[in-house]
PDB file of C-alpha atoms in Angstrom:
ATOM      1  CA  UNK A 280     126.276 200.851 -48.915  1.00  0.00           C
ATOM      2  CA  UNK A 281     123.813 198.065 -49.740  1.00  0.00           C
ATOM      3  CA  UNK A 282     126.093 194.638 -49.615  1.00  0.00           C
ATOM      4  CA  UNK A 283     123.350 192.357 -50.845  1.00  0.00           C
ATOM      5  CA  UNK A 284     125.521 191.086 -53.459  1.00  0.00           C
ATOM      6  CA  UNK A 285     128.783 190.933 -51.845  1.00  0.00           C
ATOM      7  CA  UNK A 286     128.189 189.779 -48.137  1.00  0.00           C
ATOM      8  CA  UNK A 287     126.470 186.180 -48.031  1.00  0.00           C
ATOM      9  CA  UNK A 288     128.927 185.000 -52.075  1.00  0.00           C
ATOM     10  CA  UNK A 289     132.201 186.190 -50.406  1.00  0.00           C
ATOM     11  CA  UNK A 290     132.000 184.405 -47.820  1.00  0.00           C
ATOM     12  CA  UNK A 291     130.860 181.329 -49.618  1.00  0.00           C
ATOM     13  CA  UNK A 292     133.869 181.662 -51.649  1.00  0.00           C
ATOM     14  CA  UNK A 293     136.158 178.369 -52.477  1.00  0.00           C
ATOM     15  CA  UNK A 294     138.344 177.569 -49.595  1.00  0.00           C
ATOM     16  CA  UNK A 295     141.676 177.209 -51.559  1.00  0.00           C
ATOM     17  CA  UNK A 296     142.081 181.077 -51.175  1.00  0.00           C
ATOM     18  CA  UNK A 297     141.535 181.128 -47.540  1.00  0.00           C
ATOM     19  CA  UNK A 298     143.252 178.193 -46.961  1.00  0.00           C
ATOM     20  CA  UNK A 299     146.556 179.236 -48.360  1.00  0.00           C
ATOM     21  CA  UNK A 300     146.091 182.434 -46.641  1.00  0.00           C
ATOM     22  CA  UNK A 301     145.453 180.192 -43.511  1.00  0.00           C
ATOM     23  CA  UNK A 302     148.591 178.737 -44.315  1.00  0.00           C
ATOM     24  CA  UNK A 303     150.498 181.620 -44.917  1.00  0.00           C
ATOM     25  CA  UNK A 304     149.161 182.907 -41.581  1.00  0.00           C
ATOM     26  CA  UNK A 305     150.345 180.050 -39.600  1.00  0.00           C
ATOM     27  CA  UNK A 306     153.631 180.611 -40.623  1.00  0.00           C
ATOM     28  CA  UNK A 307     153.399 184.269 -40.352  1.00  0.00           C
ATOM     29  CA  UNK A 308     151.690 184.212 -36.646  1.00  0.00           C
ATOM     30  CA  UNK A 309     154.413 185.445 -34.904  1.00  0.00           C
ATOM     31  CA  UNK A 310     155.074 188.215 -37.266  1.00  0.00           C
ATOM     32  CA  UNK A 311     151.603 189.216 -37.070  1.00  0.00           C
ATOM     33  CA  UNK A 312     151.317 189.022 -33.011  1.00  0.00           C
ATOM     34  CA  UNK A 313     153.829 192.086 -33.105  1.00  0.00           C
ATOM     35  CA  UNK A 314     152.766 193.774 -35.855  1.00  0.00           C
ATOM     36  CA  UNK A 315     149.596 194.164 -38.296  1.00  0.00           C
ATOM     37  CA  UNK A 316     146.911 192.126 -37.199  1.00  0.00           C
ATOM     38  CA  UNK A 317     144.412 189.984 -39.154  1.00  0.00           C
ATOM     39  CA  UNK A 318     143.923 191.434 -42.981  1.00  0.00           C
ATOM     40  CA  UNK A 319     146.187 194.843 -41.838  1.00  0.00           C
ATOM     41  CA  UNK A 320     149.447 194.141 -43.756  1.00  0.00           C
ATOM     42  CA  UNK A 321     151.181 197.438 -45.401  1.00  0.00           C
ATOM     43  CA  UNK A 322     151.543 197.780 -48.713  1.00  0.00           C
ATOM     44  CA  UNK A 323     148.345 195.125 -49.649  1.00  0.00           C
ATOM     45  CA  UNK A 324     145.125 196.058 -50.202  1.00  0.00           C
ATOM     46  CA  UNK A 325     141.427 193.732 -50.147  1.00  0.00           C
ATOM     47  CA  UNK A 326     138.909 193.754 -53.384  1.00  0.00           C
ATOM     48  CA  UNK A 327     135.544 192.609 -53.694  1.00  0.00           C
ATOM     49  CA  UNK A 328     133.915 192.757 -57.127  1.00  0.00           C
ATOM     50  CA  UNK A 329     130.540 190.863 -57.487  1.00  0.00           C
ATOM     51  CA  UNK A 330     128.845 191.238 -61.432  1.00  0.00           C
ATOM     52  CA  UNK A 331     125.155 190.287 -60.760  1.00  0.00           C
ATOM     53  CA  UNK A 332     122.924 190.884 -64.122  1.00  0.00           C
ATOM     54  CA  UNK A 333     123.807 195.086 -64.671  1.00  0.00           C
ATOM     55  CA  UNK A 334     124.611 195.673 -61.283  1.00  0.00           C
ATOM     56  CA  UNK A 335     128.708 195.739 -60.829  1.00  0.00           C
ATOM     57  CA  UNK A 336     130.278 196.244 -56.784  1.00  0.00           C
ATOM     58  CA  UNK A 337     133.623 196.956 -55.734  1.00  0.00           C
ATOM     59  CA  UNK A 338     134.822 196.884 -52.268  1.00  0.00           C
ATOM     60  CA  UNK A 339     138.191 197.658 -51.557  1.00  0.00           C
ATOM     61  CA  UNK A 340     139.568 197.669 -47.855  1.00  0.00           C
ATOM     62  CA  UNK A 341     143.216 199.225 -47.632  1.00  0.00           C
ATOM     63  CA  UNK A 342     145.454 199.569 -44.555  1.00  0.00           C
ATOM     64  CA  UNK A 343     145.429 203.524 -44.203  1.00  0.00           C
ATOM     65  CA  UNK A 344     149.262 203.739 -44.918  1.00  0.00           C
ATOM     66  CA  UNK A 345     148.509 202.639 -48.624  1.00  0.00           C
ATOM     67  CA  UNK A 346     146.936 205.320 -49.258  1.00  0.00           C
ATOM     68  CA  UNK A 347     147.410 208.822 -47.278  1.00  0.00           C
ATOM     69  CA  UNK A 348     151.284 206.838 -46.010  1.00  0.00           C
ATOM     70  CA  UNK A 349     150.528 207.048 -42.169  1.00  0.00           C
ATOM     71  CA  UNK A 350     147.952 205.946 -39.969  1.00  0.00           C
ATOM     72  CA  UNK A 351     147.931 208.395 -36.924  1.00  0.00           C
ATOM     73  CA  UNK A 352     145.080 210.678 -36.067  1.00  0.00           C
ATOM     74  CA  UNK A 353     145.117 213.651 -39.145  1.00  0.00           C
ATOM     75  CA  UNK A 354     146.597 216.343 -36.536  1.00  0.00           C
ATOM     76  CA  UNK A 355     148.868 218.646 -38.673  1.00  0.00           C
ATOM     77  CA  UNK A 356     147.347 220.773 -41.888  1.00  0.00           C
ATOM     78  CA  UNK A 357     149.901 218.305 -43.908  1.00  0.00           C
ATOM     79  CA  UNK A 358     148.591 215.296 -42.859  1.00  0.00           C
ATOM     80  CA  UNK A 359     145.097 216.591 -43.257  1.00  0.00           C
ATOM     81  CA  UNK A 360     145.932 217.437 -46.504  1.00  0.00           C
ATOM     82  CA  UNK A 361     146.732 213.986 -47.843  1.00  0.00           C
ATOM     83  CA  UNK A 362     143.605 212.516 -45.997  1.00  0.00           C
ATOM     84  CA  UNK A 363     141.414 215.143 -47.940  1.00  0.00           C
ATOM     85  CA  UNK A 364     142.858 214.330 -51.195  1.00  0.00           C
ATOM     86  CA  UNK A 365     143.153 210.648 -50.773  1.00  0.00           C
ATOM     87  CA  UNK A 366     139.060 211.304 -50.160  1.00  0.00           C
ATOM     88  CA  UNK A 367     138.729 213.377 -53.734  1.00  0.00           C
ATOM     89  CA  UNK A 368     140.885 210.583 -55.563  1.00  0.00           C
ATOM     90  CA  UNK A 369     138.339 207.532 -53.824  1.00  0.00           C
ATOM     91  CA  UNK A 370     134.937 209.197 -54.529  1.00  0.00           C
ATOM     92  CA  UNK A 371     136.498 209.144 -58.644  1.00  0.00           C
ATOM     93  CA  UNK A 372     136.262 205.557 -58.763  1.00  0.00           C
ATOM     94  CA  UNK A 373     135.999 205.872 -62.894  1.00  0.00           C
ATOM     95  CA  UNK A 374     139.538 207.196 -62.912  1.00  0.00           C
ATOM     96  CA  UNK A 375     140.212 204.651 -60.097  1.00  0.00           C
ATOM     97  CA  UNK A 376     139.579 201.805 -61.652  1.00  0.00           C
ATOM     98  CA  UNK A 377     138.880 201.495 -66.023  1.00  0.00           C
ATOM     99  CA  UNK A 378     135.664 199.648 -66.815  1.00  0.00           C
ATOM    100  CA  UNK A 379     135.244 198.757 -70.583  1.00  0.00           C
ATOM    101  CA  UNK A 380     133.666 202.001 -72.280  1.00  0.00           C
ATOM    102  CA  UNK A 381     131.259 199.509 -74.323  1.00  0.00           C
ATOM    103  CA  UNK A 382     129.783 198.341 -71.011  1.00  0.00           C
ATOM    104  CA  UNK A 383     128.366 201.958 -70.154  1.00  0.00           C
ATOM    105  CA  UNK A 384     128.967 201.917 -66.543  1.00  0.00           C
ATOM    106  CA  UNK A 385     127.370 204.642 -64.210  1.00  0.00           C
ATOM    107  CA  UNK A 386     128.164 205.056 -60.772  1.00  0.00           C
ATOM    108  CA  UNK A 387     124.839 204.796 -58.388  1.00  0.00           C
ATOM    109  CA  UNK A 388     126.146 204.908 -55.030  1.00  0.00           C
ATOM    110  CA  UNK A 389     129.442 205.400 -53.214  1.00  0.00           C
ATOM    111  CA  UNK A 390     130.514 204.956 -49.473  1.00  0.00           C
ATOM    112  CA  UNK A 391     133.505 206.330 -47.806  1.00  0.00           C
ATOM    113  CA  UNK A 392     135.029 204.855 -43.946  1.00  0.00           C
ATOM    114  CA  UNK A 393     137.968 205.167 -42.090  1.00  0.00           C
ATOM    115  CA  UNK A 394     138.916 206.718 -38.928  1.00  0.00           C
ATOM    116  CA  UNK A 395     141.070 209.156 -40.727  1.00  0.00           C
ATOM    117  CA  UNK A 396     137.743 210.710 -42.345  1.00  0.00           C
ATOM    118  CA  UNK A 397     136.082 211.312 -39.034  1.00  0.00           C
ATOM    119  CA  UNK A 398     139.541 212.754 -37.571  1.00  0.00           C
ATOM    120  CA  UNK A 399     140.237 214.958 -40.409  1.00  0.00           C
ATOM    121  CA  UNK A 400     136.653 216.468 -39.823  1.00  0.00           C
ATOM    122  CA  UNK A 401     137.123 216.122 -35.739  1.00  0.00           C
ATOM    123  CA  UNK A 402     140.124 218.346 -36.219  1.00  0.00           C
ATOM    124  CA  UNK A 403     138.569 221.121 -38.923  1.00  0.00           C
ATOM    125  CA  UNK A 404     135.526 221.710 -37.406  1.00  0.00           C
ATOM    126  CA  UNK A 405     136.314 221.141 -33.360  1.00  0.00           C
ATOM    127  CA  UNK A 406     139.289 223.238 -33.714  1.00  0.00           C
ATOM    128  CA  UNK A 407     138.209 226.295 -31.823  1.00  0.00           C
ATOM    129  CA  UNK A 408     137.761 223.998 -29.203  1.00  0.00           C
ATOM    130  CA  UNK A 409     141.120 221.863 -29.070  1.00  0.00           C
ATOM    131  CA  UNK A 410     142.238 222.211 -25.552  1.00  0.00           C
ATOM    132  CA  UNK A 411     138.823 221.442 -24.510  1.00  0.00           C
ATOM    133  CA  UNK A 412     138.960 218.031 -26.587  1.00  0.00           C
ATOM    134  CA  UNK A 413     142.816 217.634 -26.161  1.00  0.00           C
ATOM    135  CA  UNK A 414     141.644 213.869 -24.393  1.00  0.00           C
ATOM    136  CA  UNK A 415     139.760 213.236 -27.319  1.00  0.00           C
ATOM    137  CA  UNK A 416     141.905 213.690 -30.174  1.00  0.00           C
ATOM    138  CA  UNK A 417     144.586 211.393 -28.227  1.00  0.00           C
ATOM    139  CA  UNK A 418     141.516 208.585 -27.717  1.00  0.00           C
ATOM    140  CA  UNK A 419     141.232 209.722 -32.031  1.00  0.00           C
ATOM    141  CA  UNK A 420     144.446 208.947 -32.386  1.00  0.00           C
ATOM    142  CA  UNK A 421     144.432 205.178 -30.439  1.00  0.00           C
ATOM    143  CA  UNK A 422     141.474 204.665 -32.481  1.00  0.00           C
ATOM    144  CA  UNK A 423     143.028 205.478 -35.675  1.00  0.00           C
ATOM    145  CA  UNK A 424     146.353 203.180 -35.090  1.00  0.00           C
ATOM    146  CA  UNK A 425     146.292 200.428 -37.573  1.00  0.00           C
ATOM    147  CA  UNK A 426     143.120 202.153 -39.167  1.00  0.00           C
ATOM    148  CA  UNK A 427     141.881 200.821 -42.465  1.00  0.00           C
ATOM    149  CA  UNK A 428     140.035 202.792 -45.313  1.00  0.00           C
ATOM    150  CA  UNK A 429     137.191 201.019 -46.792  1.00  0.00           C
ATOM    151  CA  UNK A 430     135.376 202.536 -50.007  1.00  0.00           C
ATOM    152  CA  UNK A 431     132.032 200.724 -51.490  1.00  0.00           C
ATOM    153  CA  UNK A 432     131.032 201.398 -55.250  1.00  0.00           C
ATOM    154  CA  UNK A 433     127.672 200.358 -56.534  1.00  0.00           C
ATOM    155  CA  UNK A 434     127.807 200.440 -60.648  1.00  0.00           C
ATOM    156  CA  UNK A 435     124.787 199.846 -63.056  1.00  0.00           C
ATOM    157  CA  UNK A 436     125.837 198.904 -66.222  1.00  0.00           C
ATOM    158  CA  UNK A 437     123.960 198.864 -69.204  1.00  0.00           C
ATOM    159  CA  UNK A 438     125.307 196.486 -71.558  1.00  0.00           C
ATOM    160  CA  UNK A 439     127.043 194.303 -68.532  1.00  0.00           C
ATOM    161  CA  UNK A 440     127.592 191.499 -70.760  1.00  0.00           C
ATOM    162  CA  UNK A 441     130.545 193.789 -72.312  1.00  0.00           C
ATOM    163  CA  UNK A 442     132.235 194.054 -69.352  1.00  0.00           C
ATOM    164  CA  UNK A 443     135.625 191.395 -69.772  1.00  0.00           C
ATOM    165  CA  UNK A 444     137.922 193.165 -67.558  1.00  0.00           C
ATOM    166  CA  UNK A 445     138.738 195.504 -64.772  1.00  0.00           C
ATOM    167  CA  UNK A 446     141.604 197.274 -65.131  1.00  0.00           C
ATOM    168  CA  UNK A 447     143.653 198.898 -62.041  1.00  0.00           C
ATOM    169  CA  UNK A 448     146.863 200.409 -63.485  1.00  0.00           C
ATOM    170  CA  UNK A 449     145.526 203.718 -62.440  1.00  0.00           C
ATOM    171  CA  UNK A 450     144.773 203.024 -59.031  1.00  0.00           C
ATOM    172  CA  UNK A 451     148.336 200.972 -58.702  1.00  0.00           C
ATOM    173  CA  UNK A 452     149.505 204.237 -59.782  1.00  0.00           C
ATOM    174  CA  UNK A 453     147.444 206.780 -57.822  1.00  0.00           C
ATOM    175  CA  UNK A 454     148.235 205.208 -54.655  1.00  0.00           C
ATOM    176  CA  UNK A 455     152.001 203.254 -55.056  1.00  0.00           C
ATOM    177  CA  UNK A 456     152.270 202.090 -51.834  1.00  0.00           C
ATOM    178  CA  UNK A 457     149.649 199.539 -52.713  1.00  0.00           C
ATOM    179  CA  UNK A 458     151.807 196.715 -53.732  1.00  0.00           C
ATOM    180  CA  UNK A 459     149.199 194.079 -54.347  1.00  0.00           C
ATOM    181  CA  UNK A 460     145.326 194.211 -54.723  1.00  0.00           C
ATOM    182  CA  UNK A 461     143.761 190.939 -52.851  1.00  0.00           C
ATOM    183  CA  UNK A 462     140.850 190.244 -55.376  1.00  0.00           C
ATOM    184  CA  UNK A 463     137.709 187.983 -54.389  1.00  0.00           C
ATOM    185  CA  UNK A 464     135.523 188.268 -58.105  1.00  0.00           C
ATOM    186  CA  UNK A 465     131.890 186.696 -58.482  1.00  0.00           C
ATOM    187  CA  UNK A 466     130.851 187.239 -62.315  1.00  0.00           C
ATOM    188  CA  UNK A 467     129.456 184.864 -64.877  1.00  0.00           C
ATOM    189  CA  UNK A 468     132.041 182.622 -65.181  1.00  0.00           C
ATOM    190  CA  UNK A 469     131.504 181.538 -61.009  1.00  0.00           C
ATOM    191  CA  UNK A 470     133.693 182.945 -58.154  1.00  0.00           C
ATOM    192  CA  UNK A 471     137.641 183.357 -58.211  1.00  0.00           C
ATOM    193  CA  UNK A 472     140.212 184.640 -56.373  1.00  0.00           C
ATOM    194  CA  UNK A 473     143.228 186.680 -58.153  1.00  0.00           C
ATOM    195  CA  UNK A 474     146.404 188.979 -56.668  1.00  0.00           C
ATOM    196  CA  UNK A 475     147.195 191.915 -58.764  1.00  0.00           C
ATOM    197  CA  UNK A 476     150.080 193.728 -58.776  1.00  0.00           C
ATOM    198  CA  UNK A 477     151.272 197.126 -60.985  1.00  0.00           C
ATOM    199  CA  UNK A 478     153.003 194.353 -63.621  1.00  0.00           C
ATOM    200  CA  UNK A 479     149.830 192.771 -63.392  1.00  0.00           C
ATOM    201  CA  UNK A 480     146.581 194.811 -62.918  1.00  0.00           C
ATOM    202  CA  UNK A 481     144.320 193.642 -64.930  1.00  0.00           C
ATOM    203  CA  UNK A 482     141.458 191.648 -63.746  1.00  0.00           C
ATOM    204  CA  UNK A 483     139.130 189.488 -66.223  1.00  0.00           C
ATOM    205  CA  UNK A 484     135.934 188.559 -65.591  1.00  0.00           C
TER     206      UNK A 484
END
């Protein structure tokens, strides 16, 4: 996924953001020493949106739990199963997330990562060989522990200046474990930071 827009502007984002999340971190240090690490908290979710002319991204970064509801290697046909679907419902971004009809959005480009993606494959297509790679699935599955799912959307829009608001009522409720979106937004009106939540899930621009 080409990040030319949303690598060098995120991080030159206004420190008030990270510095409450700073602060929230201090306090939450010990919390996070013996359990999620960093950015990994259940049930919240990262997203990077950068408008730049007719060209619309969106990032999102999710710990894996928000979205399949386990991080472990995909071992059993079940588990498998929710990874694979999880995949369908993140390569729709349209249904994912609603972008103003008016703005005639068309998705270019999409990029899929996570540890569970590579597993779930590992698993189909190794399978014939399991006891062979029995130390390798377990080395899958240390990998996988705390694994996040990242998805990259590149949009070209052709009437981008019709393009107000981002609604994600429809992810909130594809994937309700996600309790609260972690929005970083460059657009017209400069660079801003927003939470969302499913009594709050729409974004403006």
């Amino acid at each position: 996924m080409r990040r030319t827009l949303l690598a060098l502007p995120l991080a030159l984002l206004p420190l008030a953001l990270a510095q409450a999340s700073s602060h929230e971190h201090d306090h939450d240090h010990a919390h996070e020493t013996h359990g999620s690490l960093g950015k990994h908290e259940h049930g919240v979710a990262s997203l990077n949106v950068a408008l730049d002319g007719q060209t619309l991204e969106i990032q999102l970064e999710s710990p894996a739990m928000n979205l399949v509801g386990f991080e472990h290697a995909a071992n059993s046909d079940a588990d498998k199963a929710k990874v694979t679907a999880a995949r369908k419902q993140l390569e729709q971004p349209q249904a994912l997330f609603a972008l103003p009809a008016e703005a005639k959005c068309s998705l270019k480009e999409t990029e899929l990562q996570s540890p569970l993606f590579a597993d779930a494959k590992h698993a189909e297509h190794e399978h014939e060989h399991e006891h062979e790679h029995e130390h390798d699935d377990h080395g899958h599955e240390d990998e996988a522990a705390h694994s996040d799912i990242e998805a990259s959307y590149h949009f070209t829009c052709a009437h981008a200046e019709a393009l107000k608001t981002l609604e994600l009522g429809s992810f909130f409720s594809t994937f309700p474990d996600t309790e609260k979106l972690e929005v970083q937004l460059i657009g017209p009106s400069g660079q801003q930071g927003a939470e969302l939540t499913p009594n709050h899930s729409r974004l403006s621009f």
